[in-house]
Every structure is written in C-alpha cells, then in structure tokens.
Amino acid sequence: MPELPEVEQVRRTLSPKLVGQTVSSVRIFNPERIFEVTPVQFRRGIVDSRVKKLSRRGKYLLMQTDNQHTALIGLGMTGRFIVEPDLEPLEYLVVAFSLKRNRIVKLYDMRRFSRISLAETGKIKEHPFLAHLGYEFDDKQLTPSVFCKELQRFRNRNIKGVLLDQSVIAGLGNIYASEVLFGAKLSPEREAHTLNLKECSVLLGTMRKILRKAIEMGGTTIRDFRDADGKNGRYAKELKVYLREGQPCTRCGTSSEIKRIVLGGRSTFYCPRCQK
Ligand SMILES: [Zn+2]
C-alpha cells in the first residue's frame, strides 16, 4: 500500500506532466470511487481548468486548479497513474483527465480502494478526507515535546498502533511504522504514553530520517507500487525488519531473529532483543 514516501514519489513524477496543463475533459469509469460529490460535480469542477499545483497531505494527492477547486486523490492499495496518448486498456481504469497535445492522465486501480473527491480550495482543510489528519512528518511545529504530548493522549494503546493513527502523523503506514520503531530501538508493543521525552525525540528524529531517505529513493515497491514514470521504488532493499521474519537482525547480530506479531490486526516486524 502506498504510504507517504510512495505518494510523494507519485507527486514528484506526476507534477511535471500535469502542472500548467489545461484539463479539456474528465471521464469517470468507476463512479463508486468518487466520494462526497457526485461524478457530475467532480467533472464540472475540473473541466476547462488549468492545474496550478500538485501537492500532498498525508497519503492524499491534492490537484489544485485555477478555478478554485482541488481534487483529492487517495491511491488506496493499488492506485497508479499512467500518462499516455490513448485510453486503453479500460479495465481497472477509474478516471481519465485529458490534457492538450493528446495526453491522458489515467488513474488505474486493480483492488479498487482508491478514493477521489473534490473541494473548494479555500475549504480544503475541512474536507472529510483531511479534517482529522495530524502533523506532516516534517512540520516544524512538531517538536519532540509536542510529539511527546501527542503520545500522552493515548492510554492503553501501543506505539505501533498510534504511529498508524493518521490523527497523529499523517501518512505513516505499516511498512514505515515497523521500520521507524526498529530504527528508534523501541518495541512496537510499548504503550505510547510511557515514552519519555528522550525516547520521543529519538523516535521523531528517526522517523524523519527514514521517511526522507525513502522519499529520496523513490519509495518502496513490495509488489505493485510504480510511480507516474512506471518505475519501482528503491527503498525495499533498505528495509531492516519489514517482511524479514526469521532473518537475523542487522543490528544486534546473528543470534537474534526478526519476529512477526499481529498488533491491531496488522503484521508487525521487530527485533525482540534490541527493541525495548
Ligand atoms: Zn536486534
């Protein structure tokens, strides 16, 4: 599932193909993936406008137009953008934005968990997709003490689950939550409110370092992820615990194996020896 670094990579590769372009038509092939507005409203909000900016909030892409509308696009599990001159193949096609010079920006989604909506740009923060989202990982307001206070809000919840909670940090998902906790030497089962300021500071710093590196490497491709240039992410070879169950820990040596447990219904990978 694309998490923050993968969505950011899509944004970076899609931006040059989309920003500055006028959308001459919008065709919706799977209206069930449009939320909060009708397909007709969505189409009207975008057609004949010029794309001003493609930004990201959490795991959502925000396509801002010059007619004061913003399309919100969540890629779900397998959403993928392809820019080509023709519409084929139609299977799994969710929406197609036609640009000038015979280019079509197409969103495909095999698993059909993608989510699309539209908002007036001035009211974007209140949109139901975004209203509950917490800090961006690189928000300067998010200092170690602010982060620590955020974690104090949760009683009886493990830190892994809290990292996945989009109301704390927007954009973290299952892969990077496991990786960040390994990097910070914290057990995923630790109750979030028991972290002291030093541990919060290490966790925050580690999260920023890992996400920045993952963005730099174009994200992680486990199975499906491709950016808008059709390329895989290169971060998979950097993964220290995710999907490494039974393999030796890269930090504390061959005598310790990476374990897989299920927390909150999600696979969680960690080293029981060096994560406390
Ligand atoms: Zn270890």
Coordinates of N, CA and C in Angstrom, one line a residue, residues 23-212:
V23 N -7.1 20.9 -18.4 CA -7.8 19.7 -18.5 C -9.0 19.9 -19.4
S24 N -9.0 19.3 -20.6 CA -10.1 19.5 -21.5 C -11.3 18.6 -21.3
S25 N -11.0 17.4 -20.7 CA -12.2 16.6 -20.4 C -11.8 15.6 -19.2
V26 N -12.9 15.2 -18.5 CA -12.7 14.3 -17.4 C -13.7 13.2 -17.6
R27 N -13.2 11.9 -17.7 CA -14.1 10.8 -17.9 C -14.0 9.9 -16.7
I28 N -15.1 9.6 -16.2 CA -15.2 8.7 -14.9 C -15.6 7.3 -15.3
F29 N -14.8 6.4 -15.0 CA -15.1 5.0 -15.4 C -15.6 4.2 -14.2
N30 N -15.3 4.6 -13.0 CA -15.7 3.9 -11.8 C -16.3 4.9 -10.8
P31 N -17.6 5.3 -11.0 CA -18.2 6.4 -10.1 C -18.2 6.0 -8.6
E32 N -18.1 4.7 -8.3 CA -18.1 4.3 -6.9 C -16.8 4.8 -6.2
R33 N -15.8 5.2 -6.9 CA -14.6 5.7 -6.2 C -14.7 7.2 -5.9
I34 N -15.8 7.8 -6.3 CA -15.9 9.3 -6.1 C -16.8 9.4 -4.8
F35 N -16.3 10.2 -3.9 CA -16.9 10.4 -2.6 C -17.3 11.9 -2.4
E36 N -18.3 12.1 -1.6 CA -18.7 13.4 -1.1 C -19.3 14.3 -2.1
V37 N -19.0 14.1 -3.4 CA -19.6 14.9 -4.5 C -20.1 13.9 -5.5
T38 N -20.9 14.4 -6.4 CA -21.4 13.5 -7.5 C -20.4 13.5 -8.6
P39 N -20.4 12.4 -9.4 CA -19.4 12.4 -10.6 C -19.6 13.7 -11.4
V40 N -20.9 14.2 -11.6 CA -21.1 15.4 -12.4 C -20.4 16.6 -11.8
Q41 N -20.6 16.7 -10.4 CA -19.9 17.8 -9.7 C -18.4 17.7 -9.9
F42 N -17.9 16.5 -9.7 CA -16.4 16.3 -9.9 C -16.0 16.8 -11.2
R43 N -16.7 16.3 -12.3 CA -16.3 16.7 -13.6 C -16.3 18.2 -13.9
R44 N -17.5 18.8 -13.5 CA -17.6 20.2 -13.7 C -16.6 21.0 -13.0
G45 N -16.2 20.6 -11.8 CA -15.2 21.3 -11.0 C -13.8 21.3 -11.7
I46 N -13.5 20.4 -12.5 CA -12.2 20.2 -13.1 C -12.1 20.6 -14.6
V47 N -13.1 20.3 -15.3 CA -13.1 20.5 -16.8 C -12.8 22.0 -17.1
D48 N -11.9 22.2 -18.1 CA -11.6 23.5 -18.6 C -10.8 24.4 -17.6
S49 N -10.2 23.7 -16.6 CA -9.4 24.5 -15.7 C -7.9 24.1 -15.9
R50 N -7.1 24.9 -15.4 CA -5.6 24.7 -15.5 C -5.1 24.2 -14.2
V51 N -4.3 23.2 -14.2 CA -3.7 22.6 -12.9 C -2.6 23.6 -12.5
K52 N -2.8 24.1 -11.3 CA -1.9 25.1 -10.7 C -0.8 24.4 -9.9
K53 N -1.2 23.3 -9.2 CA -0.2 22.7 -8.3 C -0.7 21.3 -8.0
L54 N 0.3 20.4 -7.7 CA 0.0 19.1 -7.2 C 0.7 18.9 -5.9
S55 N 0.0 18.9 -4.8 CA 0.6 18.8 -3.5 C 0.2 17.5 -2.8
R56 N 0.7 17.3 -1.6 CA 0.3 16.1 -0.9 C 0.0 16.4 0.6
R57 N -1.0 15.7 1.1 CA -1.3 15.9 2.5 C -1.6 14.4 3.0
G58 N -0.7 14.0 4.0 CA -0.8 12.6 4.4 C -0.6 11.7 3.1
K59 N -1.5 10.8 2.9 CA -1.4 9.9 1.8 C -2.3 10.4 0.6
Y60 N -2.8 11.6 0.7 CA -3.6 12.1 -0.4 C -2.9 13.0 -1.3
L61 N -3.1 12.9 -2.6 CA -2.6 13.9 -3.6 C -3.7 15.0 -3.7
L62 N -3.3 16.2 -3.8 CA -4.2 17.3 -4.0 C -3.9 18.1 -5.3
M63 N -4.8 18.0 -6.2 CA -4.6 18.6 -7.5 C -5.4 20.0 -7.5
Q64 N -4.7 21.0 -7.4 CA -5.3 22.4 -7.3 C -5.5 23.0 -8.7
T65 N -6.7 23.5 -9.0 CA -6.9 24.1 -10.3 C -7.0 25.6 -10.2
D66 N -7.0 26.3 -11.3 CA -7.1 27.8 -11.3 C -8.6 28.2 -11.2
N67 N -9.5 27.3 -11.0 CA -10.9 27.8 -10.8 C -11.4 27.5 -9.4
Q68 N -10.4 27.6 -8.5 CA -10.6 27.5 -7.0 C -11.1 26.1 -6.5
H69 N -10.8 25.1 -7.3 CA -11.2 23.7 -6.9 C -9.9 22.9 -6.7
T70 N -10.0 21.9 -5.8 CA -8.9 21.0 -5.6 C -9.5 19.5 -5.6
A71 N -8.9 18.7 -6.5 CA -9.3 17.3 -6.5 C -8.4 16.6 -5.5
L72 N -9.1 15.7 -4.7 CA -8.3 14.9 -3.7 C -8.3 13.5 -4.2
I73 N -7.1 12.9 -4.2 CA -7.0 11.5 -4.7 C -6.2 10.7 -3.7
G74 N -6.8 9.7 -3.2 CA -6.1 8.7 -2.4 C -5.9 7.4 -3.2
L75 N -4.7 6.9 -3.2 CA -4.4 5.8 -4.1 C -4.8 4.4 -3.6
G76 N -5.3 4.4 -2.3 CA -5.7 3.1 -1.8 C -4.6 2.1 -1.8
M77 N -4.8 0.8 -2.2 CA -3.8 -0.2 -2.1 C -3.0 -0.2 -3.4
T78 N -3.7 0.0 -4.6 CA -3.0 -0.3 -5.9 C -3.3 0.8 -6.9
G79 N -3.7 2.0 -6.4 CA -3.9 3.1 -7.4 C -2.6 3.5 -8.1
R80 N -2.7 3.7 -9.4 CA -1.5 4.0 -10.1 C -1.8 5.0 -11.3
F81 N -1.0 6.0 -11.5 CA -1.2 6.9 -12.6 C -0.3 6.5 -13.8
I82 N -0.9 6.6 -14.9 CA -0.2 6.4 -16.2 C -0.5 7.5 -17.1
V83 N 0.5 8.1 -17.8 CA 0.2 9.2 -18.7 C 0.5 8.7 -20.1
E84 N -0.5 8.6 -20.9 CA -0.3 8.1 -22.3 C -1.3 8.8 -23.2
P85 N -1.1 8.6 -24.6 CA -1.9 9.3 -25.5 C -3.3 8.6 -25.7
D86 N -3.4 7.4 -25.4 CA -4.7 6.7 -25.6 C -5.3 6.2 -24.3
L87 N -6.6 5.8 -24.4 CA -7.3 5.3 -23.2 C -7.1 3.9 -22.8
E88 N -6.6 3.1 -23.7 CA -6.5 1.6 -23.5 C -5.4 1.4 -22.4
P89 N -5.5 0.3 -21.6 CA -6.7 -0.6 -21.5 C -7.8 0.0 -20.6
L90 N -9.0 -0.3 -20.8 CA -10.1 0.2 -20.0 C -10.3 -0.5 -18.6
E91 N -9.8 -1.7 -18.6 CA -10.0 -2.5 -17.3 C -9.3 -1.8 -16.2
Y92 N -9.9 -1.7 -15.0 CA -9.4 -1.1 -13.8 C -9.2 0.4 -13.9
L93 N -9.6 1.0 -15.0 CA -9.5 2.5 -15.2 C -10.6 3.1 -14.3
V94 N -10.1 4.1 -13.5 CA -11.1 4.8 -12.6 C -11.5 6.1 -13.1
V95 N -10.5 6.9 -13.5 CA -10.8 8.2 -14.1 C -9.7 8.6 -15.1
A96 N -10.0 9.4 -16.0 CA -9.1 9.8 -17.0 C -9.2 11.3 -17.2
F97 N -8.1 12.1 -17.1 CA -8.1 13.5 -17.3 C -7.4 13.7 -18.7
S98 N -8.1 14.3 -19.7 CA -7.5 14.6 -20.9 C -6.8 16.0 -20.9
L99 N -5.6 16.0 -21.4 CA -4.9 17.3 -21.4 C -4.7 17.7 -22.9
K100 N -4.2 18.8 -23.1 CA -3.9 19.2 -24.5 C -2.8 18.4 -25.1
R101 N -2.5 18.5 -26.3 CA -1.5 17.7 -27.0 C -1.6 16.2 -26.8
N102 N -2.9 15.8 -26.8 CA -3.1 14.4 -26.8 C -2.5 13.5 -25.7
R103 N -2.5 14.1 -24.5 CA -2.0 13.3 -23.4 C -3.2 13.1 -22.4
I104 N -3.2 11.9 -21.9 CA -4.3 11.5 -21.0 C -3.7 11.0 -19.7
V105 N -4.0 11.6 -18.6 CA -3.6 11.2 -17.3 C -4.6 10.2 -16.7
K106 N -4.2 8.9 -16.6 CA -5.2 7.9 -16.2 C -4.9 7.3 -14.8
L107 N -5.9 7.2 -14.0 CA -5.8 6.5 -12.7 C -6.3 5.1 -12.8
Y108 N -5.5 4.1 -12.7 CA -5.9 2.7 -12.6 C -5.9 2.2 -11.2
D109 N -6.8 1.3 -10.9 CA -6.8 0.7 -9.6 C -7.3 -0.7 -9.6
M110 N -6.5 -1.7 -9.5 CA -6.9 -3.1 -9.6 C -7.7 -3.5 -8.4
R111 N -7.3 -3.1 -7.2 CA -8.0 -3.5 -6.0 C -9.2 -2.6 -5.6
R112 N -9.3 -1.5 -6.2 CA -10.5 -0.6 -6.1 C -10.7 -0.1 -4.6
F113 N -9.6 0.4 -4.0 CA -9.7 1.1 -2.7 C -9.3 2.6 -2.9
S114 N -9.1 3.0 -4.1 CA -8.8 4.4 -4.3 C -10.0 5.3 -3.9
R115 N -9.7 6.5 -3.5 CA -10.8 7.5 -3.1 C -10.5 8.8 -3.8
I116 N -11.6 9.3 -4.4 CA -11.5 10.6 -5.1 C -12.5 11.5 -4.6
S117 N -12.2 12.8 -4.5 CA -13.2 13.8 -4.2 C -12.8 15.2 -4.7
L118 N -13.7 16.1 -4.4 CA -13.4 17.5 -4.8 C -13.8 18.5 -3.7
A119 N -13.1 19.5 -3.6 CA -13.4 20.5 -2.6 C -13.1 21.9 -3.2
E120 N -13.8 22.9 -2.6 CA -13.3 24.3 -2.9 C -12.0 24.5 -2.3
T121 N -11.0 25.0 -3.0 CA -9.6 25.1 -2.4 C -9.6 25.8 -1.1
G122 N -10.4 26.9 -0.9 CA -10.4 27.6 0.3 C -10.9 26.8 1.5
K123 N -11.6 25.7 1.3 CA -12.2 24.9 2.3 C -11.6 23.5 2.4
I124 N -10.4 23.4 1.8 CA -9.9 22.1 1.7 C -9.6 21.4 3.1
K125 N -9.2 22.2 4.0 CA -8.8 21.6 5.3 C -10.0 20.9 6.0
E126 N -11.2 21.4 5.7 CA -12.4 20.9 6.4 C -12.9 19.6 5.6
H127 N -12.4 19.3 4.5 CA -12.9 18.1 3.8 C -12.7 16.9 4.6
P128 N -13.8 16.0 4.6 CA -13.7 14.8 5.4 C -12.5 13.9 5.2
F129 N -11.9 13.9 4.0 CA -10.7 13.1 3.8 C -9.5 13.7 4.7
L130 N -9.5 15.0 4.9 CA -8.3 15.6 5.5 C -8.5 16.2 6.9
A131 N -9.8 16.4 7.3 CA -10.1 17.1 8.6 C -9.4 16.5 9.8
H132 N -9.3 15.2 9.8 CA -8.8 14.5 11.0 C -7.3 14.3 11.0
L133 N -6.7 14.7 9.9 CA -5.2 14.4 9.8 C -4.4 15.2 10.8
G134 N -3.4 14.5 11.3 CA -2.4 15.2 12.2 C -1.3 15.8 11.5
Y135 N -0.1 15.9 12.1 CA 1.0 16.6 11.6 C 1.6 15.9 10.4
E136 N 2.2 16.7 9.5 CA 3.1 16.2 8.5 C 4.4 15.9 9.2
F137 N 5.1 14.9 8.7 CA 6.3 14.4 9.4 C 7.4 15.5 9.5
D138 N 7.4 16.4 8.5 CA 8.4 17.4 8.5 C 7.9 18.8 9.0
D139 N 6.7 18.8 9.6 CA 6.2 20.1 10.1 C 7.1 20.6 11.3
K140 N 7.5 21.9 11.1 CA 8.5 22.5 12.1 C 7.8 22.7 13.5
Q141 N 6.5 22.8 13.5 CA 5.7 22.9 14.8 C 5.8 21.6 15.6
L142 N 6.1 20.5 14.9 CA 6.2 19.2 15.6 C 7.6 19.0 16.2
T143 N 7.7 19.5 17.4 CA 9.0 19.4 18.2 C 8.9 18.1 19.0
P144 N 10.0 17.7 19.6 CA 9.9 16.5 20.4 C 8.9 16.6 21.6
S145 N 8.8 17.8 22.2 CA 7.9 17.9 23.3 C 6.4 17.9 22.8
V146 N 6.2 18.5 21.7 CA 4.8 18.5 21.1 C 4.5 17.0 20.8
F147 N 5.4 16.3 20.2 CA 5.2 14.9 19.8 C 4.9 14.1 21.0
C148 N 5.7 14.3 22.1 CA 5.5 13.6 23.4 C 4.1 13.9 23.9
K149 N 3.7 15.1 23.9 CA 2.3 15.4 24.4 C 1.3 14.7 23.6
E150 N 1.5 14.6 22.2 CA 0.5 13.9 21.4 C 0.4 12.5 21.8
L151 N 1.6 11.8 22.1 CA 1.6 10.4 22.5 C 0.9 10.2 23.9
Q152 N 1.0 11.2 24.7 CA 0.4 11.2 26.1 C -1.2 11.0 26.0
R153 N -1.7 11.5 24.8 CA -3.2 11.4 24.6 C -3.7 10.0 24.7
F154 N -2.8 9.0 24.4 CA -3.3 7.7 24.2 C -3.0 6.8 25.4
R155 N -4.0 6.3 26.1 CA -3.8 5.3 27.2 C -4.1 3.9 26.6
N156 N -3.3 3.0 27.1 CA -3.5 1.6 26.7 C -3.5 1.3 25.2
R157 N -2.7 2.2 24.5 CA -2.5 1.9 23.1 C -1.0 1.8 22.8
N158 N -0.7 0.7 22.1 CA 0.7 0.5 21.7 C 1.2 1.6 20.7
I159 N 2.5 1.8 20.8 CA 3.1 2.8 20.0 C 3.0 2.6 18.5
K160 N 3.0 1.3 18.1 CA 2.8 0.9 16.7 C 1.5 1.4 16.2
G161 N 0.4 1.1 17.0 CA -0.9 1.5 16.6 C -1.1 3.0 16.5
V162 N -0.4 3.7 17.4 CA -0.5 5.2 17.5 C 0.2 5.8 16.3
L163 N 1.3 5.2 15.9 CA 2.0 5.7 14.7 C 1.2 5.5 13.4
L164 N 0.3 4.5 13.4 CA -0.6 4.3 12.2 C -1.8 5.2 12.3
D165 N -2.1 5.8 13.4 CA -3.2 6.6 13.6 C -3.0 7.9 12.8
Q166 N -3.7 8.2 11.8 CA -3.5 9.3 10.9 C -3.7 10.7 11.6
S167 N -4.3 10.7 12.8 CA -4.6 11.9 13.5 C -3.3 12.4 14.3
V168 N -2.3 11.5 14.3 CA -1.1 11.9 15.0 C -0.1 12.4 13.9
I169 N 0.4 11.5 13.1 CA 1.3 11.8 12.0 C 0.5 11.3 10.7
A170 N 0.4 12.2 9.8 CA -0.4 11.9 8.6 C 0.6 11.2 7.6
G171 N 0.2 10.0 7.1 CA 1.0 9.4 6.0 C 1.8 8.2 6.4
L172 N 2.0 7.9 7.7 CA 2.7 6.7 8.1 C 1.8 5.5 7.9
G173 N 2.4 4.4 7.4 CA 1.6 3.2 7.3 C 2.4 2.0 7.8
N174 N 2.0 0.8 7.5 CA 2.5 -0.4 8.2 C 4.0 -0.6 7.9
I175 N 4.5 -0.4 6.7 CA 5.9 -0.6 6.5 C 6.8 0.3 7.3
Y176 N 6.5 1.6 7.2 CA 7.4 2.6 7.8 C 7.3 2.6 9.3
A177 N 6.1 2.3 9.8 CA 5.9 2.2 11.3 C 6.8 1.2 11.9
S178 N 6.9 0.0 11.3 CA 7.8 -1.0 11.8 C 9.3 -0.6 11.6
E179 N 9.6 0.0 10.5 CA 11.0 0.4 10.2 C 11.4 1.5 11.2
V180 N 10.5 2.5 11.5 CA 10.9 3.6 12.3 C 11.1 3.1 13.8
L181 N 10.2 2.2 14.2 CA 10.4 1.7 15.6 C 11.7 0.9 15.7
F182 N 12.1 0.1 14.7 CA 13.3 -0.6 14.7 C 14.5 0.4 14.8
G183 N 14.4 1.5 14.0 CA 15.5 2.5 14.0 C 15.6 3.2 15.3
A184 N 14.5 3.4 16.0 CA 14.5 4.1 17.3 C 14.7 3.1 18.5
K185 N 14.8 1.8 18.2 CA 15.1 0.8 19.2 C 13.9 0.7 20.2
L186 N 12.7 0.9 19.7 CA 11.5 0.8 20.6 C 10.7 -0.4 20.2
S187 N 10.2 -1.1 21.2 CA 9.3 -2.2 21.0 C 8.0 -1.7 20.5
P188 N 7.4 -2.3 19.4 CA 6.1 -1.9 18.9 C 5.0 -2.1 20.0
E189 N 5.3 -2.9 21.0 CA 4.2 -3.2 22.0 C 4.3 -2.2 23.1
R190 N 5.3 -1.3 23.2 CA 5.3 -0.3 24.2 C 4.1 0.6 24.2
E191 N 3.5 0.9 25.4 CA 2.4 1.8 25.4 C 2.9 3.2 25.1
A192 N 2.2 3.9 24.2 CA 2.7 5.1 23.7 C 2.9 6.2 24.8
H193 N 2.0 6.2 25.8 CA 2.1 7.2 26.8 C 3.3 7.0 27.7
T194 N 4.0 5.8 27.6 CA 5.1 5.6 28.5 C 6.5 6.1 28.0
L195 N 6.4 6.6 26.7 CA 7.7 7.1 26.2 C 8.1 8.4 26.8
N196 N 9.4 8.5 27.3 CA 9.9 9.7 27.9 C 10.3 10.7 26.8
L197 N 10.7 11.9 27.2 CA 11.0 13.0 26.2 C 12.1 12.6 25.3
K198 N 13.2 11.9 25.9 CA 14.3 11.5 25.1 C 13.9 10.5 24.0
E199 N 13.1 9.5 24.4 CA 12.6 8.5 23.5 C 11.7 9.1 22.4
C200 N 10.9 10.1 22.8 CA 10.1 10.8 21.8 C 10.9 11.5 20.8
S201 N 12.0 12.1 21.3 CA 12.9 12.8 20.4 C 13.6 11.9 19.5
V202 N 14.1 10.8 20.0 CA 14.8 9.8 19.1 C 13.8 9.2 18.0
L203 N 12.6 9.0 18.5 CA 11.6 8.4 17.6 C 11.2 9.4 16.5
L204 N 11.1 10.6 16.8 CA 10.8 11.7 15.8 C 11.9 11.9 14.8
G205 N 13.1 11.9 15.4 CA 14.3 12.1 14.5 C 14.5 10.9 13.6
T206 N 14.3 9.7 14.1 CA 14.4 8.5 13.3 C 13.4 8.5 12.2
M207 N 12.1 8.9 12.6 CA 11.0 8.9 11.6 C 11.4 9.8 10.4
R208 N 11.9 11.0 10.8 CA 12.2 12.0 9.7 C 13.3 11.5 8.8
K209 N 14.3 10.9 9.4 CA 15.5 10.4 8.7 C 15.0 9.3 7.7
I210 N 14.2 8.3 8.2 CA 13.8 7.2 7.4 C 12.9 7.7 6.3
L211 N 11.9 8.5 6.6 CA 11.0 9.0 5.5 C 11.7 9.8 4.5
R212 N 12.7 10.6 4.9 CA 13.4 11.4 3.9 C 14.2 10.5 3.0

